[in-house]
Coordinates of C-alpha atoms in Angstrom, one line a residue:
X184 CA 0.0 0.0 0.0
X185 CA 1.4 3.3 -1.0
X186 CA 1.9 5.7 2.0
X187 CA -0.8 8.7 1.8
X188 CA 1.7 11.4 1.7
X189 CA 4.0 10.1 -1.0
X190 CA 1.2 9.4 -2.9
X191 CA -0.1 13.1 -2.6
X192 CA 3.1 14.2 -2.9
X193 CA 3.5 12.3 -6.4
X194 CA 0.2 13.0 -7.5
X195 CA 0.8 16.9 -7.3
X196 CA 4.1 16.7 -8.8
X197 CA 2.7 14.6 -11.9
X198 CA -0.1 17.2 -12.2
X199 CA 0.0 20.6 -11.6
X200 CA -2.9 21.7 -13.5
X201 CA -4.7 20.4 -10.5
X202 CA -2.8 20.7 -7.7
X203 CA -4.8 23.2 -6.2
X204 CA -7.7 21.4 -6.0
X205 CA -5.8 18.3 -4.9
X206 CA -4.5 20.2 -2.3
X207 CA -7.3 21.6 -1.2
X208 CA -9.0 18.1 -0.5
X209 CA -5.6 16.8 0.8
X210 CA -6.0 19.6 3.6
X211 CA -9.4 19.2 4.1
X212 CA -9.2 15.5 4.7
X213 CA -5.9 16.5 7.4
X214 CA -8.2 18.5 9.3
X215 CA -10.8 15.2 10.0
X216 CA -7.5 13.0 11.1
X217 CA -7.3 15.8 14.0
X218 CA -10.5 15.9 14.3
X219 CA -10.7 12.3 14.5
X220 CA -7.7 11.3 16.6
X221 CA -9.7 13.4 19.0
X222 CA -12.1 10.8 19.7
X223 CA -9.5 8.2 21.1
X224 CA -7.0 8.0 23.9
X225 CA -4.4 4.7 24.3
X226 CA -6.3 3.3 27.9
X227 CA -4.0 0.5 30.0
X228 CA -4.9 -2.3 32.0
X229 CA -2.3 -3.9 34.0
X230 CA -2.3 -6.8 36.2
X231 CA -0.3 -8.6 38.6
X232 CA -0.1 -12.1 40.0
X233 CA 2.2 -13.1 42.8
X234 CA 2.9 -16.3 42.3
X235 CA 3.9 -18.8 45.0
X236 CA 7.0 -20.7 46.0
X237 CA 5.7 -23.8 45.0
X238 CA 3.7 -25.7 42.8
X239 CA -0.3 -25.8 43.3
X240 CA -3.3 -27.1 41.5
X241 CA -5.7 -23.9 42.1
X242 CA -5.0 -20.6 39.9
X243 CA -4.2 -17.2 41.4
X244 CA -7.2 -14.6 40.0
X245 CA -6.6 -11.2 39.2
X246 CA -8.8 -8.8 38.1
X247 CA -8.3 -5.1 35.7
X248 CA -9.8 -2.3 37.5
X249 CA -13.3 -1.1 37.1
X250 CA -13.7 2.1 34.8
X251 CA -16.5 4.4 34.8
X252 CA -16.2 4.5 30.9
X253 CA -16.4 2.1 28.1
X254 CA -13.1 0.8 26.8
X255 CA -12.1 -0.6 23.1
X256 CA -9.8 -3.8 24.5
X257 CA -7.0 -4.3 21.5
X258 CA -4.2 -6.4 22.6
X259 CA -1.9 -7.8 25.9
X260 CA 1.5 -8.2 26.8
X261 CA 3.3 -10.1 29.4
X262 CA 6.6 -11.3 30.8
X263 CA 5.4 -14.4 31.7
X264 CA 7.3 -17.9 30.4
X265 CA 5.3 -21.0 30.0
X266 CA 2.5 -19.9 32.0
X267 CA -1.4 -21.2 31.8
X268 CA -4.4 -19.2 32.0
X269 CA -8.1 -19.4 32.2
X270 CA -9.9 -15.7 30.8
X271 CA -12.7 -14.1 31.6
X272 CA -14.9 -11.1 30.5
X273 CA -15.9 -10.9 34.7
X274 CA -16.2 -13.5 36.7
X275 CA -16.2 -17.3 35.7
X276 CA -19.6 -17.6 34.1
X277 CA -18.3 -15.3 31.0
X278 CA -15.2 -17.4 29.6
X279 CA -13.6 -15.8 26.8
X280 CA -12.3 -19.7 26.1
X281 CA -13.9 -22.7 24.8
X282 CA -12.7 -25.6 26.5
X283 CA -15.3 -28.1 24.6
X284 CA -15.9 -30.9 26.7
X285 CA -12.8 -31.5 28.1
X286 CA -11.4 -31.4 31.7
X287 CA -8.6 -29.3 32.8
X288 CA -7.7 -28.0 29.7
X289 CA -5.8 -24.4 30.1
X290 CA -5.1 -22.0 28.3
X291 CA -1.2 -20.7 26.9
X292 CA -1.0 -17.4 27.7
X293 CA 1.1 -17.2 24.9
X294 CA -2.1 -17.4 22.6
X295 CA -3.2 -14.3 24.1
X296 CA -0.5 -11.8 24.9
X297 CA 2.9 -10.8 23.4
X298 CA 6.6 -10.7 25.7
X299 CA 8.3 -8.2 27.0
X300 CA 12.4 -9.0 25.2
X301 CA 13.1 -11.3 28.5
X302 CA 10.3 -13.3 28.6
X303 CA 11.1 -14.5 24.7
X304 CA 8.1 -15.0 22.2
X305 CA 6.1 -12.9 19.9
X306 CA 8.3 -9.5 21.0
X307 CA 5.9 -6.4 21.9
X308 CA 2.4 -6.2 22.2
X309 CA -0.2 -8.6 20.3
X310 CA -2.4 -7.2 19.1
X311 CA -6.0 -9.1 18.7
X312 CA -7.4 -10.1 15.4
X313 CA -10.6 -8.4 16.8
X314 CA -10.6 -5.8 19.2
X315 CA -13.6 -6.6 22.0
X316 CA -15.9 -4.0 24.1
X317 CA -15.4 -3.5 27.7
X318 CA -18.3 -2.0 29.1
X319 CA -18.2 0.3 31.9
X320 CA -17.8 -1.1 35.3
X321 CA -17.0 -4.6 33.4
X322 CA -13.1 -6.2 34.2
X323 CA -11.3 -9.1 32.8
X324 CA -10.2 -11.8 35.1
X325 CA -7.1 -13.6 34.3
X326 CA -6.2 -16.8 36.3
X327 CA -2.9 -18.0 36.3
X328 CA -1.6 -21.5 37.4
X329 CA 1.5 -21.8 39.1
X330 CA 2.8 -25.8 37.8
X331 CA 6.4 -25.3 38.7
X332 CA 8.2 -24.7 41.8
X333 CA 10.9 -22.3 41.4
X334 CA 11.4 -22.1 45.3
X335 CA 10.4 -18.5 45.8
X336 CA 7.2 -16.7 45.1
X337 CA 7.4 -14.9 41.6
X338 CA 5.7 -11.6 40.2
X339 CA 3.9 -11.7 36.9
X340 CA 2.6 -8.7 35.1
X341 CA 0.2 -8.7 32.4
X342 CA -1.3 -5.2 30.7
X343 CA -4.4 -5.4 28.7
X344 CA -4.1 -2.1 25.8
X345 CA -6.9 -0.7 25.4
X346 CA -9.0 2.8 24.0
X347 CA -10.9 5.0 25.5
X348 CA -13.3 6.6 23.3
X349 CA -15.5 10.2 22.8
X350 CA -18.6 11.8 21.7
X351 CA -17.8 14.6 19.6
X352 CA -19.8 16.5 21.7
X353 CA -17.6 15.7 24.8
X354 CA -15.5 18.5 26.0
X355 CA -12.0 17.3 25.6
X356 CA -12.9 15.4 22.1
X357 CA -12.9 19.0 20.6
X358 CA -10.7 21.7 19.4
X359 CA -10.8 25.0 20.5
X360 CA -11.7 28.0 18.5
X361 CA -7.6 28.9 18.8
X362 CA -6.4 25.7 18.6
X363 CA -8.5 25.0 15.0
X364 CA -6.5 28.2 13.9
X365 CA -3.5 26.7 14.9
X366 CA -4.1 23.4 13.0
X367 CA -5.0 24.7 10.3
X368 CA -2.0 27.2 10.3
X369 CA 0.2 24.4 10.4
X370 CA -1.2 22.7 8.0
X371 CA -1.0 25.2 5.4
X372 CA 2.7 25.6 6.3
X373 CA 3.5 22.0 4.0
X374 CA 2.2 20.0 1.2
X375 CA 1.9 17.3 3.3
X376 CA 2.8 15.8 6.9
X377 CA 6.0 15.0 7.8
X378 CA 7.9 12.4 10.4
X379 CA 9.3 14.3 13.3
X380 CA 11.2 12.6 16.4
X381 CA 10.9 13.4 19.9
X382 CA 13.8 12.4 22.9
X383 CA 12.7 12.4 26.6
X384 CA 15.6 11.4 29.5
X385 CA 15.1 9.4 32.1
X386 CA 17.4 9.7 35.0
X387 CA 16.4 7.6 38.4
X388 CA 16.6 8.9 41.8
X389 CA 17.8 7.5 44.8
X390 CA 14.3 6.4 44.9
X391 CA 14.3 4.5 41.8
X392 CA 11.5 7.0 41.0
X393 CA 11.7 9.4 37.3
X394 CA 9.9 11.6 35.4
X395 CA 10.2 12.7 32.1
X396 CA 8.2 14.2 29.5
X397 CA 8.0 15.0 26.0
X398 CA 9.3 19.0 25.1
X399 CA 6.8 21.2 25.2
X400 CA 6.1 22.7 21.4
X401 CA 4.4 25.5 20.2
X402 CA 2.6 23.4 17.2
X403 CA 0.2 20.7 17.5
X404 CA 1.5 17.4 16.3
X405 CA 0.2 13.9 16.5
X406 CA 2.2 10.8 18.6
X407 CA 2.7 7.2 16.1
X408 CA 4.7 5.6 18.6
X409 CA 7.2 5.2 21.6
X410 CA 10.4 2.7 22.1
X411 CA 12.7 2.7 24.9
X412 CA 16.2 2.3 25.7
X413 CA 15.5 0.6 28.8
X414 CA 13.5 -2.1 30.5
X415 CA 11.7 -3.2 33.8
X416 CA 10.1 0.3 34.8
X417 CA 6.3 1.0 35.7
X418 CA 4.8 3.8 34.4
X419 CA 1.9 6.4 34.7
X420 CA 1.7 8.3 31.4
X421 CA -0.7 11.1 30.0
X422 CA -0.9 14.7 29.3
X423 CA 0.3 17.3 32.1
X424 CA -3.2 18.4 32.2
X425 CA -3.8 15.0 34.0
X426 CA -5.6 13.6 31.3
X427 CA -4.2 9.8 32.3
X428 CA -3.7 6.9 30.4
X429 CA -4.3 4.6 33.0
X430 CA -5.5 4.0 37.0
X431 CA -2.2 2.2 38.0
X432 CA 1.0 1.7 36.7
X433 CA 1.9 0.0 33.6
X434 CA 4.9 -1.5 32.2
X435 CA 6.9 0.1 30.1
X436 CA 7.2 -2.2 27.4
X437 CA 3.1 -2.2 27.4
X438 CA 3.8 1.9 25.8
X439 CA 6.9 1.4 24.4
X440 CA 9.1 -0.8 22.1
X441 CA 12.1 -2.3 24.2
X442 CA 15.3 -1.2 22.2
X443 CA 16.4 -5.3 21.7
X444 CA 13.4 -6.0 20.2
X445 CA 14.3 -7.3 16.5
X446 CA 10.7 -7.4 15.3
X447 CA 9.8 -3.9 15.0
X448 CA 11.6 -0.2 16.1
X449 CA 8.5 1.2 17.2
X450 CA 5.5 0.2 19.2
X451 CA 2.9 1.9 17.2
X452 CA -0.6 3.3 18.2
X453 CA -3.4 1.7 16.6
X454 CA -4.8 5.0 16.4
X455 CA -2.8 8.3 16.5
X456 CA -2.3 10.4 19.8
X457 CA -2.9 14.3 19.4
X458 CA -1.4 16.5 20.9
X459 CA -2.4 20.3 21.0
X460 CA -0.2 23.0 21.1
X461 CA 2.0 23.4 24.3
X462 CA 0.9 19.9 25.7
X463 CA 3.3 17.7 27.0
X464 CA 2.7 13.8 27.6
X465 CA 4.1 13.3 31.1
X466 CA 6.2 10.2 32.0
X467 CA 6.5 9.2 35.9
X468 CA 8.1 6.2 36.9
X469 CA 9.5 3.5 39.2
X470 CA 13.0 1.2 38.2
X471 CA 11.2 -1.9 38.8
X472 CA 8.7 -3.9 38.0
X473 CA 9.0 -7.1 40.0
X474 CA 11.5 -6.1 42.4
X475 CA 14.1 -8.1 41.5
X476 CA 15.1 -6.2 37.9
X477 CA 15.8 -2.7 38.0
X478 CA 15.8 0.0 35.3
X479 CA 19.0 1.7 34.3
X480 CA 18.6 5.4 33.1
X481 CA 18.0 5.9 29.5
X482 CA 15.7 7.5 27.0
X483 CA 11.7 7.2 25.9
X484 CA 11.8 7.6 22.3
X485 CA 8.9 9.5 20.7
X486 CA 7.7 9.2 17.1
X487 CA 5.9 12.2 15.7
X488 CA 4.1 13.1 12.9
X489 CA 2.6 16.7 11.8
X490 CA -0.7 17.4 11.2

């Protein structure tokens, strides 16, 4: 598939005699993607089993939180190895597995959720074939058998990736009188959109606590992606103006690509993020996820497209 821009680009070129009106519907169709990527914000859902010391036939249960708004459910990651799992939309009455007839059949987790670069697999997130609706107040419940005994009691974290969606009428689904004028200044400005990159440090305290964000810029841009060059960090993200992504802590590898990961560079949004003029997307977070691996300072990586 030919990318839109060169394909807008090539067509003016080829053309002139027209490229006024081309451009003009080029523009015009910009404007909806803003208008669009309005309606959407990345949403995560992370959970955590602590595992115990030794083997046991039962599962450990753990539940997402419940949100007071409906949720687009799109994919899961984990850095778990070899583990089993039953799944839920709930409780145990709304399986999101058919087991058939059979007794004690499990489920791979595998089948369900990409790995985080140590827990080797499918690296990154997986996404689903077909994205499901979580309706407000509704969890997921993943149970998760314990069939080895490793001797101590391990942590597990799984994060569900998610979208939260708008009215158009809502309030923060809509630009501004000013912020329109700024959008369409900027797009005006070029032919068509073009790739811009974004760096934001991350230095740990004595804490193991950070916070970063992404520069503050005078022109509206979208987000396409993050990547990270580190690992094992929870993290709250989402706009200064406390617009969260999430209730809890996520990974970091849920948000962002981990800079081993030979599959892909970026970890890209199914939809893209916008983000109006002097916004920032606020990064705060903790060098550990399981408290045995620790985060080294480094860099979230931001790709970034204009309007």
């Amino acid at each position: 598939m030919q990318n839109p821009a060169f394909k807008h680009l090539s067509s003016i070129l080829q053309r002139p005699e027209t490229s006024a009106i081309t451009q003009a519907e080029y523009n015009k169709n910009r404007l909806k993607k803003v208008e669009d990527a309005l309606l959407l914000r990345p949403f995560y859902l992370p959970v955590q089993h602590t595992l115990p010391a030794a083997a046991q036939d039962a599962p450990i249960d753990e539940t997402t939180d419940q949100e007071r708004f409906d949720l687009i459910v799109t994919g899961a990651i984990t850095d778990a190895i070899d583990r089993n799992v039953n799944f839920f939309y709930g409780n145990q009455r709304n399986s999101l597995v058919n087991y058939g007839r059979e007794a004690n059949v499990k489920l791979s987790l595998d089948a369900i959720a990409g790995k985080s670069i140590a827990a080797a697999g499918f690296a990154g997130v997986k996404n689903f074939s077909v994205p499901f609706h979580l309706t407000e107040q509704d969890y997921l419940t993943l149970e998760m058998y314990q069939e080895t005994t490793p001797g101590a009691t391990e942590i597990v974290t799984t994060c569900f990736n998610a979208y939260r969606t708008f009215k158009p009428a809502n309030l923060e689904a809509q630009l501004s009188d000013l912020e329109r004028a700024k959008v369409l200044r900027e797009i005006s400005k070029r032919r068509a959109p073009e790739e811009r990159l974004a760096v934001c440090k991350v230095a740990f305290d004595a804490n193991g606590e950070a916070e970063a964000e992404t520069p503050k810029d005078d022109e509206p841009y979208f987000i396409l992606g993050f990547r990270s060059t580190f690992t094992d960090a929870m993290v709250r993200a989402g706009f200064d103006s406390n617009r969260s992504f999430s209730r809890n802590p996520f990974p970091i590898w849920a948000i962002a690509n981990e800079d081993s990961n030979a599959r892909q560079t970026w970890n890209m949004l199914l939809s893209p993020l916008f983000v109006p003029s002097k916004e920032q997307l606020v990064f705060r977070l903790q060098n550990t996820i399981d408290g045995v691996n620790f985060a080294s300072d480094g860099n979230i990586e931001v790709l970034r497209r204009t309007v």
